[in-house]
XYZ file of C-alpha atoms in Angstrom:
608
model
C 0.000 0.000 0.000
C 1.812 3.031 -0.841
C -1.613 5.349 -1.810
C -0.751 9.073 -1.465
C -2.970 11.532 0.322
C -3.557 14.640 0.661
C -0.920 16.004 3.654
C -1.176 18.980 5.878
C 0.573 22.345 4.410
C 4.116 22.575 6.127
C 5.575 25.817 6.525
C 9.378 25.733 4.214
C 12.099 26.488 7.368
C 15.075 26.896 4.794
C 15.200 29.677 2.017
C 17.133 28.922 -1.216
C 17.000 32.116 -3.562
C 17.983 31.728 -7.308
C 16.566 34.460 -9.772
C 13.703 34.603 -7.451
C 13.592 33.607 -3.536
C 12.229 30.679 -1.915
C 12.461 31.599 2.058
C 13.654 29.597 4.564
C 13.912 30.048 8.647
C 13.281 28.252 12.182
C 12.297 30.129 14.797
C 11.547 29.259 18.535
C 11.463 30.496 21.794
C 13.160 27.883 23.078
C 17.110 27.956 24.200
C 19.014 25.135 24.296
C 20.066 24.045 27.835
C 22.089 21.261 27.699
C 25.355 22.508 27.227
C 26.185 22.177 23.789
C 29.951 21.855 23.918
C 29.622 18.274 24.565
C 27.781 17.856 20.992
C 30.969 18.706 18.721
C 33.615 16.784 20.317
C 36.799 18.138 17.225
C 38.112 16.712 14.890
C 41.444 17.794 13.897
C 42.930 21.650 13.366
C 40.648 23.979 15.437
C 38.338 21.946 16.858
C 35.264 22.096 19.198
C 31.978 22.449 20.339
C 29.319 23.849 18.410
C 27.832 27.632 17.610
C 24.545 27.674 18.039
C 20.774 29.867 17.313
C 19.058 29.944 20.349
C 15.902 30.091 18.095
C 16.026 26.685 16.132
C 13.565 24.760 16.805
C 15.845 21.616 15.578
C 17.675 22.197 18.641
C 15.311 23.342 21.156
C 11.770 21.011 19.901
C 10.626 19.680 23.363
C 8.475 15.764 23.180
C 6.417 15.674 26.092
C 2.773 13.785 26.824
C 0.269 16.096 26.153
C -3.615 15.900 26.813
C -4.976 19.372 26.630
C -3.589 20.831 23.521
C -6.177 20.764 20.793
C -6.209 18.152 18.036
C -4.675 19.280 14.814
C -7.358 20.311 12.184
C -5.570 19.484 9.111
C -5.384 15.748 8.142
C -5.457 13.184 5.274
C -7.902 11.239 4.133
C -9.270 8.741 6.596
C -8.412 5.231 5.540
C -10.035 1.996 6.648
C -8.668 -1.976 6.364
C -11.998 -2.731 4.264
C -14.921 -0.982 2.699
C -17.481 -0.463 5.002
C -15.652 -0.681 8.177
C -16.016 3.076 9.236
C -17.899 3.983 12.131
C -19.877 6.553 10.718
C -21.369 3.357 8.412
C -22.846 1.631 11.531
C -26.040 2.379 13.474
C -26.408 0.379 17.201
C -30.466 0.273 17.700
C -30.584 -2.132 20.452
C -29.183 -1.046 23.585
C -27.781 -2.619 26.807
C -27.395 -0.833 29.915
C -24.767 -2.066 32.246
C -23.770 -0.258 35.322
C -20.389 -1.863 36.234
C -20.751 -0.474 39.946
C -23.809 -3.113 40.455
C -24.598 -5.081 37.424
C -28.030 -6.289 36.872
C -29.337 -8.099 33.661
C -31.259 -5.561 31.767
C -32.978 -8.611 30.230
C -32.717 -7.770 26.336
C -33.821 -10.383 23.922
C -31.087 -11.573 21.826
C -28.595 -10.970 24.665
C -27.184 -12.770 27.710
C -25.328 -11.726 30.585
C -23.744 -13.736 33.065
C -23.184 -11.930 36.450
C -20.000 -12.893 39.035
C -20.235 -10.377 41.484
C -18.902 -7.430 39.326
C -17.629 -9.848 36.590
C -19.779 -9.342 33.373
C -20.028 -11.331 30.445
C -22.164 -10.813 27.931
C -23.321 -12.492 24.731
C -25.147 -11.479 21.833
C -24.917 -14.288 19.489
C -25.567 -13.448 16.088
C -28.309 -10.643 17.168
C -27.023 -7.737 15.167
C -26.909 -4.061 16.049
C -26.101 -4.537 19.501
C -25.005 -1.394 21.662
C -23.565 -2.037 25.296
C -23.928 1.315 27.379
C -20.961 0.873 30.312
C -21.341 3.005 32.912
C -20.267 3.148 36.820
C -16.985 2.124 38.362
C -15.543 -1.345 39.967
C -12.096 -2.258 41.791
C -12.192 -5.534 41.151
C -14.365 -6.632 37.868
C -14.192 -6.802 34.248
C -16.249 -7.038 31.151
C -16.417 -9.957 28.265
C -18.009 -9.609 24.940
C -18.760 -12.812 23.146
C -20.762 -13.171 19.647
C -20.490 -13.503 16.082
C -21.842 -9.697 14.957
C -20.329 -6.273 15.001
C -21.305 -4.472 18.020
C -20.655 -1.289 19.930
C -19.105 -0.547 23.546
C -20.353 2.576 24.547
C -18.023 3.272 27.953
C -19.948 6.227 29.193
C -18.081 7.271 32.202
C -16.727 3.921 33.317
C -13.904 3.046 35.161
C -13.327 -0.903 35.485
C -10.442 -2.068 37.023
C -9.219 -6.204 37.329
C -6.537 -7.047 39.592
C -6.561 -10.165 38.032
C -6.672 -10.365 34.031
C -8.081 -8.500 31.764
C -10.169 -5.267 32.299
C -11.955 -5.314 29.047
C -12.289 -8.596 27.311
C -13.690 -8.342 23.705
C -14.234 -11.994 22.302
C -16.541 -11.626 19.442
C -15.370 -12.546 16.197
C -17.368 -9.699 14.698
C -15.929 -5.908 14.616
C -16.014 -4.112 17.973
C -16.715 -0.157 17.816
C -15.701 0.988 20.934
C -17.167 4.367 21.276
C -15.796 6.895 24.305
C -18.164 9.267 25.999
C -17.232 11.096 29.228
C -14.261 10.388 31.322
C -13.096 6.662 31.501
C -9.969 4.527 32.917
C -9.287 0.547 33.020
C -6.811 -1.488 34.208
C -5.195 -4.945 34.485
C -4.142 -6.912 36.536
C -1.054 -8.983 37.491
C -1.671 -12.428 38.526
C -3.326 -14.258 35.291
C -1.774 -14.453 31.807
C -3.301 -11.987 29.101
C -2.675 -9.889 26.407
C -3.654 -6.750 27.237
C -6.322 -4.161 29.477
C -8.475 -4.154 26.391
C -7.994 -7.093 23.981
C -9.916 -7.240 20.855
C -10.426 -10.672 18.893
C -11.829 -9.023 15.944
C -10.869 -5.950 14.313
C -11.151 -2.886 16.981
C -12.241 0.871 15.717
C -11.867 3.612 18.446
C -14.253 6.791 18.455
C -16.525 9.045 20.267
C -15.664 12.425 21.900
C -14.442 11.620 25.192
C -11.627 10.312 27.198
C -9.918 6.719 28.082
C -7.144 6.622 30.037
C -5.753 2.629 29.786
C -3.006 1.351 32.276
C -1.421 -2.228 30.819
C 0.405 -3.440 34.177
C 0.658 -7.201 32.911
C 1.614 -7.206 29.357
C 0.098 -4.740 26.650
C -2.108 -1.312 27.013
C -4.480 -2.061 23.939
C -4.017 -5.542 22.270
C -6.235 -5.721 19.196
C -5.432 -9.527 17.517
C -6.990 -8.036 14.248
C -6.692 -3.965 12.816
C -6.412 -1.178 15.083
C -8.710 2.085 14.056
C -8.769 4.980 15.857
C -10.708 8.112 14.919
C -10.645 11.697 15.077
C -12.738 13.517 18.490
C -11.046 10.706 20.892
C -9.078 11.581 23.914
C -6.518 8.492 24.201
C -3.570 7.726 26.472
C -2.422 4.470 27.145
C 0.598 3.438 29.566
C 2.364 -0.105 29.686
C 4.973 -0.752 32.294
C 5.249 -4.270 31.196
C 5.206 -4.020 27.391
C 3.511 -2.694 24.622
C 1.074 0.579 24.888
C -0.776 -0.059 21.754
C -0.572 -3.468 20.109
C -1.692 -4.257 16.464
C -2.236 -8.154 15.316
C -2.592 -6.244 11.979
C -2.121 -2.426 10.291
C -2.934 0.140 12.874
C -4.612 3.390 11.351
C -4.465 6.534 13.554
C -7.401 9.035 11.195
C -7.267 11.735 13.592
C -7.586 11.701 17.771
C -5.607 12.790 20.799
C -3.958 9.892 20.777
C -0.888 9.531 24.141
C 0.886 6.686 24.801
C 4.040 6.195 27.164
C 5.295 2.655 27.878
C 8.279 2.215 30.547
C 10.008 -1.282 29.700
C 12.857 -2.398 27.932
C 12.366 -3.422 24.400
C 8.667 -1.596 24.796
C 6.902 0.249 21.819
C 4.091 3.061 22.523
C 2.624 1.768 19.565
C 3.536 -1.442 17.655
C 2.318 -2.925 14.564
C 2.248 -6.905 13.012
C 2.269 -5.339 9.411
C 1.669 -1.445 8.655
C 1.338 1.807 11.082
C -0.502 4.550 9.258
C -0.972 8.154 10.318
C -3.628 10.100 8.912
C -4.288 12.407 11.114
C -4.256 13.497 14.910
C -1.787 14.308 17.325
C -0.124 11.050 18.452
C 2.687 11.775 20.920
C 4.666 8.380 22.097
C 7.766 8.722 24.921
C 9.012 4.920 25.362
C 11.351 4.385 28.624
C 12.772 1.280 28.341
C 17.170 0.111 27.418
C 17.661 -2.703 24.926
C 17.506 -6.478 25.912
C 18.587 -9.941 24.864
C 15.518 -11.898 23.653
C 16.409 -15.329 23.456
C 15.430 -17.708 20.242
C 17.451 -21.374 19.982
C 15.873 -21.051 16.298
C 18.375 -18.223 15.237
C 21.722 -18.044 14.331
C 23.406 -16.374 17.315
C 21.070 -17.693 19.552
C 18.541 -15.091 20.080
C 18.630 -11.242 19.033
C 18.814 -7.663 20.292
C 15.824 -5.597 20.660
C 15.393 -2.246 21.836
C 12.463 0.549 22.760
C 10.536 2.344 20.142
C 7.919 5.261 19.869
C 6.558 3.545 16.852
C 7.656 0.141 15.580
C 6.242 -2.068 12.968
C 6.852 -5.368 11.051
C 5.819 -3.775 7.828
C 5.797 0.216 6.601
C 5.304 2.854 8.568
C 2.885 5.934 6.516
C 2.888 9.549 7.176
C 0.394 10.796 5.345
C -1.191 14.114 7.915
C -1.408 14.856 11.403
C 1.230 15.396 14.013
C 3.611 12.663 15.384
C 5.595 13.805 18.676
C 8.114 10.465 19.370
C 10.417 10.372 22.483
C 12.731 7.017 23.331
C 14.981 6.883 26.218
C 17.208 4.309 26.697
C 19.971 2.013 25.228
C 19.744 1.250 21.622
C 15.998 3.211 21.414
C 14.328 4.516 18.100
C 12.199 6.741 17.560
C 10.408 5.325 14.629
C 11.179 1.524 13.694
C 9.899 -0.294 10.375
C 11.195 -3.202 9.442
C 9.845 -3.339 5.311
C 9.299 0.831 4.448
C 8.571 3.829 5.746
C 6.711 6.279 3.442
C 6.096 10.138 4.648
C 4.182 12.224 2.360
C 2.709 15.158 4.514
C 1.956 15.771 8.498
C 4.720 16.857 11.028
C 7.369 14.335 12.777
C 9.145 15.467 15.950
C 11.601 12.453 16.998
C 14.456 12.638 19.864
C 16.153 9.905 21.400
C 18.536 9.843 24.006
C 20.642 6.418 24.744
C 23.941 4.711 23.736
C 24.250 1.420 21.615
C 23.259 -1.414 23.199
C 25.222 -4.489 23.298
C 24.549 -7.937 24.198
C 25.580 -11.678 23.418
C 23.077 -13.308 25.785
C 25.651 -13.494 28.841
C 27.612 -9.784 28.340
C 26.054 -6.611 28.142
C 26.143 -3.222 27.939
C 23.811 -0.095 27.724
C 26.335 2.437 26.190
C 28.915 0.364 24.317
C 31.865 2.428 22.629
C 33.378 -0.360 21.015
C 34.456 -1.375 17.735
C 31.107 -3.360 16.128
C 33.192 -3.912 12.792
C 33.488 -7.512 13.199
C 30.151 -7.759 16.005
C 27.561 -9.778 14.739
C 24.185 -7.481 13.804
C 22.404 -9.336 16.398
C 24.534 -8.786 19.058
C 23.735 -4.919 18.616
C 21.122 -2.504 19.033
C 21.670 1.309 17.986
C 19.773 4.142 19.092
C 18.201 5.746 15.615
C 15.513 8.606 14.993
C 13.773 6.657 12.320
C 15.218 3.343 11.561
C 13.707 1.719 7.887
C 14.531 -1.492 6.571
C 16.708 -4.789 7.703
C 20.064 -6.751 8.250
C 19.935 -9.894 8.891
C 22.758 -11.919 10.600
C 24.275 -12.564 7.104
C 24.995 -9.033 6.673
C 21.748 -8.884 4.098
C 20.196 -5.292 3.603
C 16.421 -4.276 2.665
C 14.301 -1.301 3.108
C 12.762 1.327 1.326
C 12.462 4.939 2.340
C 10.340 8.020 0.210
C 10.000 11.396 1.527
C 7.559 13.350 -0.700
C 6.171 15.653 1.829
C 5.793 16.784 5.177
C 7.631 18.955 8.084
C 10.399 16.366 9.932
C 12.749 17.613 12.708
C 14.856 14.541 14.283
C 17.678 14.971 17.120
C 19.794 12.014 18.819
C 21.919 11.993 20.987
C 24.268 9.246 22.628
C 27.019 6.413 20.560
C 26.107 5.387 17.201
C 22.925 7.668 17.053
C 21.827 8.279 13.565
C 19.449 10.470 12.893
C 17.869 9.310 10.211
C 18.427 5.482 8.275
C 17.158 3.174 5.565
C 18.647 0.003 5.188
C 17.539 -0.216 1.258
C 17.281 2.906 -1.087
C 16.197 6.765 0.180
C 14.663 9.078 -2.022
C 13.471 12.188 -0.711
C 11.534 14.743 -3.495
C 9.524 17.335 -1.022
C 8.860 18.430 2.274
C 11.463 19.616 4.681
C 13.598 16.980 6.673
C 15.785 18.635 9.366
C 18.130 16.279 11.605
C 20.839 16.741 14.031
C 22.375 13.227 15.319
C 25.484 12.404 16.854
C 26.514 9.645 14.216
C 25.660 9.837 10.528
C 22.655 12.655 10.413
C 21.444 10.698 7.292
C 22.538 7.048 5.828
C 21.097 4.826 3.041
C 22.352 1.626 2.839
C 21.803 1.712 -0.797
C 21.021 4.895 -3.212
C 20.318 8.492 -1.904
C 18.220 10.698 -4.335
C 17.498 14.533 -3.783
C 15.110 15.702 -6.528
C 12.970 18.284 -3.927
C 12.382 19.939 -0.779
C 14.306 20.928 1.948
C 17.421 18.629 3.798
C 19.501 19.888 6.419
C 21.355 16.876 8.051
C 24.185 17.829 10.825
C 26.317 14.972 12.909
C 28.478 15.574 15.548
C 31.140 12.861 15.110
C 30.241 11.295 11.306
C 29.294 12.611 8.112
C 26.321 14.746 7.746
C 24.782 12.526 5.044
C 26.357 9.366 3.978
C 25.030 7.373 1.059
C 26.224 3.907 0.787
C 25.528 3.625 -3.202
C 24.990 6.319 -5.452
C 23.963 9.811 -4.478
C 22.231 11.582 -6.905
C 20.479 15.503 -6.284
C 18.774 16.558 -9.170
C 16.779 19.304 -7.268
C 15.765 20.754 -3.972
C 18.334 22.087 -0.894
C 20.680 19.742 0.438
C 22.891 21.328 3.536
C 25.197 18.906 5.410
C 27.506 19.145 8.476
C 29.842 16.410 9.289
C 32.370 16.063 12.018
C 36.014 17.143 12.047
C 39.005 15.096 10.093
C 38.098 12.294 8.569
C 34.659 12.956 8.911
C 32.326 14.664 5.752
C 29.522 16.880 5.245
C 28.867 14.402 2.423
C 30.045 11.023 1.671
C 29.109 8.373 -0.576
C 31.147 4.915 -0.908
C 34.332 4.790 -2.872
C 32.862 2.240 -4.983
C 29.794 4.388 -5.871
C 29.133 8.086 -7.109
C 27.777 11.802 -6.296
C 25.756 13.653 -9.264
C 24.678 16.650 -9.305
C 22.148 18.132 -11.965
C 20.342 20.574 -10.469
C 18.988 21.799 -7.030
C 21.363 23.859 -4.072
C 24.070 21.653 -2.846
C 26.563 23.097 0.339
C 27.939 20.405 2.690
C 31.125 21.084 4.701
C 33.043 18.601 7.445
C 36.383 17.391 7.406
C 36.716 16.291 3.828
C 34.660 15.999 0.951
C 34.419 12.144 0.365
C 32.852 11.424 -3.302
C 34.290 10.718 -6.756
C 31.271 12.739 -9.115
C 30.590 11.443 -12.191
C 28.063 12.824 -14.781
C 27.366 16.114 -13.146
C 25.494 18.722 -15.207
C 25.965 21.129 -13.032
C 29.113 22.441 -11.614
C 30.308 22.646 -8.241
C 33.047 23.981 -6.031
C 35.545 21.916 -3.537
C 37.293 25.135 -1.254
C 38.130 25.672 2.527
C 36.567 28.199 4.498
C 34.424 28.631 7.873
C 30.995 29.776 8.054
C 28.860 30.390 11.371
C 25.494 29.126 12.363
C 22.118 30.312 10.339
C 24.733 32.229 8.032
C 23.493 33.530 4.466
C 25.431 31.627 1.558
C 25.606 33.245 -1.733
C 27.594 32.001 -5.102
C 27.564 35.480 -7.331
C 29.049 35.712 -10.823
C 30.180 39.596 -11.964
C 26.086 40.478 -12.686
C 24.167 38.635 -10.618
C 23.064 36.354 -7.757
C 22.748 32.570 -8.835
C 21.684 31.480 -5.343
C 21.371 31.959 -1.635
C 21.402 29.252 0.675
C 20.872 29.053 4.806
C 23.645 27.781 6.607
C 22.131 24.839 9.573
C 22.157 26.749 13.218
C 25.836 25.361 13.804
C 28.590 26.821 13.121
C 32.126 25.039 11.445
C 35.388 26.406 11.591
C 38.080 25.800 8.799
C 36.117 22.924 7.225
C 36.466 21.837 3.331
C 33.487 22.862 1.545
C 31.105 21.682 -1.738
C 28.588 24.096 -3.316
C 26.580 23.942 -6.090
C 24.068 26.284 -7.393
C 21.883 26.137 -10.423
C 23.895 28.209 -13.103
C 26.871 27.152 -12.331
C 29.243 25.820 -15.421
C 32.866 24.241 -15.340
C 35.568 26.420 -17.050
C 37.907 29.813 -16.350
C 34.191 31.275 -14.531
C 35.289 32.879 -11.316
C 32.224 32.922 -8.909
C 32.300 35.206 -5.327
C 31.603 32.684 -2.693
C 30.216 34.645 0.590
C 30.144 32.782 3.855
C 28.443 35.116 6.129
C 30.611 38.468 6.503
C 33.644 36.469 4.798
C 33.875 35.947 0.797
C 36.546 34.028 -1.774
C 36.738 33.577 -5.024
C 35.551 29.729 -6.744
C 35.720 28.378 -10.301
C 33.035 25.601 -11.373
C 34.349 21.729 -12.203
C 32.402 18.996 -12.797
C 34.749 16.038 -11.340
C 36.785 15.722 -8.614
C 37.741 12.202 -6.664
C 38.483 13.203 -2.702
C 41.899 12.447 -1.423
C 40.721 12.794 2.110
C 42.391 15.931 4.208
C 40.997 17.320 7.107
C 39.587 20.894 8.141
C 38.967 21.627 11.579
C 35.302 20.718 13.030
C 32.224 22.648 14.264
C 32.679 25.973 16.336
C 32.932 26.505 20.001
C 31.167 29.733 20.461
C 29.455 32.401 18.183
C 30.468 33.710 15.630
């Protein structure tokens, strides 16, 4: 499924001028606290920490739980796993009261209930357009839905809590529309084995204008064994200290919602997928608190396998197609985003930070901030901490993954060994929207080819290269700005067995080196030395005019070796004035160059 929708309007954050301006900024009120000499840690020459804006939001965004703060209004298109399965399709005629703080049987024909003390279960058979109304409150009871038709669960003001099992047990093979009204809370219990406070046999769609708070202390928040909808109007948040927060058996779609989930346990997702997670709409904000961990498996090569805390993690694609998506993970080896087949963003907003160090384990050693060498480490025995991971490697060193970025407003930060920022283990091709990253490894890595043909990248690391293609890196349009590290460290690197083209767009990436060999560039570029501060103005000028203006990323780098590339520039005698902020030198256009390493100095300790 790779259907594009319509996304929510981003506002541009990065200006790139030619004969007429395209504007760029990032502004926030925000300063950044936490002592940002430790980000740049040098890299030969003049070395340092970094110069920083104290209004860039890449470096200031906050990702916090929040409940009050209105749902966005913008989204996609609503999307469904089948025709017919919205819950604006369905009508409920016949309904069935049941007040969970003394449950009596209302006596509806077509229905059952069987009454333990405050233990209900109820069954509908194959009576159709059934409506349970939930109200009142129990501290020790729980709820069970059995039948073979779609029915609703109207919790109206509930609060049902099991210190057993599970709260809300929905057993009917048909689909359940759980509708929220009022203020509502359930949780587990610890002493039986279950899936879940609410677990769904069939396929589960979430609506209604009220609120459910859902504590999982046994195992998973929200288990649905089929698809998990959830609609626009609801008021969700979900916490699992055990495990999951929300748990798909199939695709979860998120259409729209306020949708919170925090899950403290290691190798915990807020929300986790058996095939596809798709954003539509909504504000879903995830924080997972959990370090890597060892999971055990006779069946596999080593033995078992790393695993490691995620905001959002899914055995198939992740989709970004509108809304807002706010993703915290803390601890070792954490992502914010995890897919294992594709990830797919087309419109929307993505705010991802993680803080934690690789994780390392071989099933008897371990360690939650390994700084070793992983050269020769098997890929299971390792877990590292990424903004949005996409794609596989399996124990044979085997790579697959697709990444597209057409659209959409994406600000990722990491911090901690082997941190990048952004990662596909197949191909990355990003052709709109604005994707903004500052990491402490590689800002940006595809395993295979990297294609810029539109929008807006700005990719910083602190200690690798600011974007790093594995195969062949290709920009053909858009912005591309790129800070690496110091020495042997780039703004932009592709594999010595592969190739950089340019052909069009605004190119300027500076670090320790430029590492490409170019081949079949159409339009010329410039390899020089210089420094340039943070949010600086960039200009290549020929004797008459302008040929374009590009915003330097809010850190600064001193005495680092430099590639730029404009439209309009050609290869030959043409002298251009490149101006780096208040300094300015003089460039001529080539069109091929192989790197022979070097080393310039590395991001700037103070202002500039």
């Amino acid at each position: 499924m790779r259907t594009q929708r319509m996304g929510k309007a981003m506002r541009n954050l990065f200006v790139v001028m030619a004969a007429m301006a395209l504007t760029t900024g990032c502004t926030s009120d925000n300063d950044l606290t936490n002592g940002t000499e430790d980000w740049y840690g040098g890299g030969g020459g003049n070395s340092g920490g970094t110069s920083v804006d104290s209004n860039s939001e890449l470096l200031s965004f906050t990702v916090a739980i929040d409940k009050t703060t209105a749902e966005p209004s913008s989204a996609a298109e609503a999307q469904y796993p089948a025709d017919g399965d919205a819950p604006s399709e369905h009508t409920f005629g016949t309904t069935v009261n049941i007040d969970m703080s003394n449950p009596t049987d209302p006596g509806v024909s077509g229905v059952t209930l069987t009454i333990d003390g405050n233990h209900v279960t109820a069954d509908h058979g194959s009576t159709e357009g059934v409506s349970y109304v939930v109200t009142g409150t129990t501290s020790d009871g729980s709820l069970t839905i059995n039948g073979n038709t779609d029915f609703e669960l109207n919790l109206n003001n509930a609060t049902i809590t099991n210190t057993a099992s599970t709260a809300i047990d929905l057993e009917s093979k048909g689909r359940a529309y759980l509708k929220v009204t009022g203020a509502n809370k359930v949780t587990d219990g610890t002493t039986e084995d279950h899936k879940g406070a609410i677990f769904s046999k069939g396929k589960l769609l979430i609506s209604g204008t009220g609120s459910l708070d859902v504590y999982g202390t046994y195992k998973n928040g929200i288990h649905g064994k089929s698809n998990v909808v959830i609609e626009n109007g609801v008021n969700l948040y979900v916490n699992s200290t055990a495990n999951h927060g929300i748990k798909g058996g199939d695709n979860i779609y998120i259409n729209g919602g306020i949708i919170n989930v925090e899950v403290s346990a290691n190798g915990g997702k807020g929300v986790n997928g058996d095939v596809d997670v798709i954003i539509n709409g909504g504000r879903t904000t995830v924080v997972a608190t959990g370090n890597g961990m060892w999971e055990a498996d006779e069946t596999l090569k080593y033995g078992g396998d790393t695993k490691a805390a995620a905001g959002i993690g899914c055995d198939g694609s992740f989709y970004m197609n509108g809304g807002e998506l706010y993703a915290r993970s803390e601890g070792s080896g954490g992502k914010g985003v995890k897919a294992d087949v594709g990830g797919y963003v087309s419109g929307g907003k993505i705010r991802i930070i993680t803080n934690g160090g690789l994780y390392y384990s071989n099933g008897t050693t371990e360690s939650h901030n390994y700084t070793g060498n992983t050269d020769n480490v098997p890929n299971a025995y390792t877990s590292s901490p990424k903004g949005m991971k996409i794609g596989t490697k399996d124990d044979d060193g085997n790579t697959s993954g697709e990444m597209t970025i057409t659209g959409g407003d994406i600000m990722v930060r990491t911090s901690g060994t082997n941190a990048e920022g952004i990662e596909s283990k197949g191909t990355l091709d990003i052709s709109g929207g604005s994707t903004l990253v500052y990491a402490y490894d590689d800002g940006i890595n595809s395993t295979g080819n990297l294609t810029i043909s539109g929008g807006t990248v700005l990719s910083c690391s602190k200690s690798n290269d600011g974007i790093d293609s594995n195969g062949n890196l290709t920009v053909s349009g858009g912005t591309l700005v790129a800070v690496g590290g110091g020495g042997a460290e780039a703004g932009i690197d592709a594999d010595e067995s592969h190739y950089m083209s340019i052909t069009g767009g605004y190119v300027f990436g500076i670090g320790g080196r430029v590492d490409v060999k170019f081949s079949g560039c159409t339009q010329a570029f410039a390899v020089t030395s210089g420094s340039v501060s943070a949010n600086a103005t960039i200009s290549v000028s020929n004797s008459s005019s302008t040929l374009g203006t590009i915003t330097m990323a809010p850190v600064g780098y001193n005495n680092g070796t430099i590639l730029v590339s404009v439209p309009g520039m050609t290869a030959g005698t043409n002298n251009y004035t490149l101006k780096l902020g208040s300094g300015s030198q003089t460039i001529s256009g080539i069109t091929s160059y192989n790197s022979g390493g070097g080393g310039g100095g590395g991001p700037m300790m103070g202002p500039r």
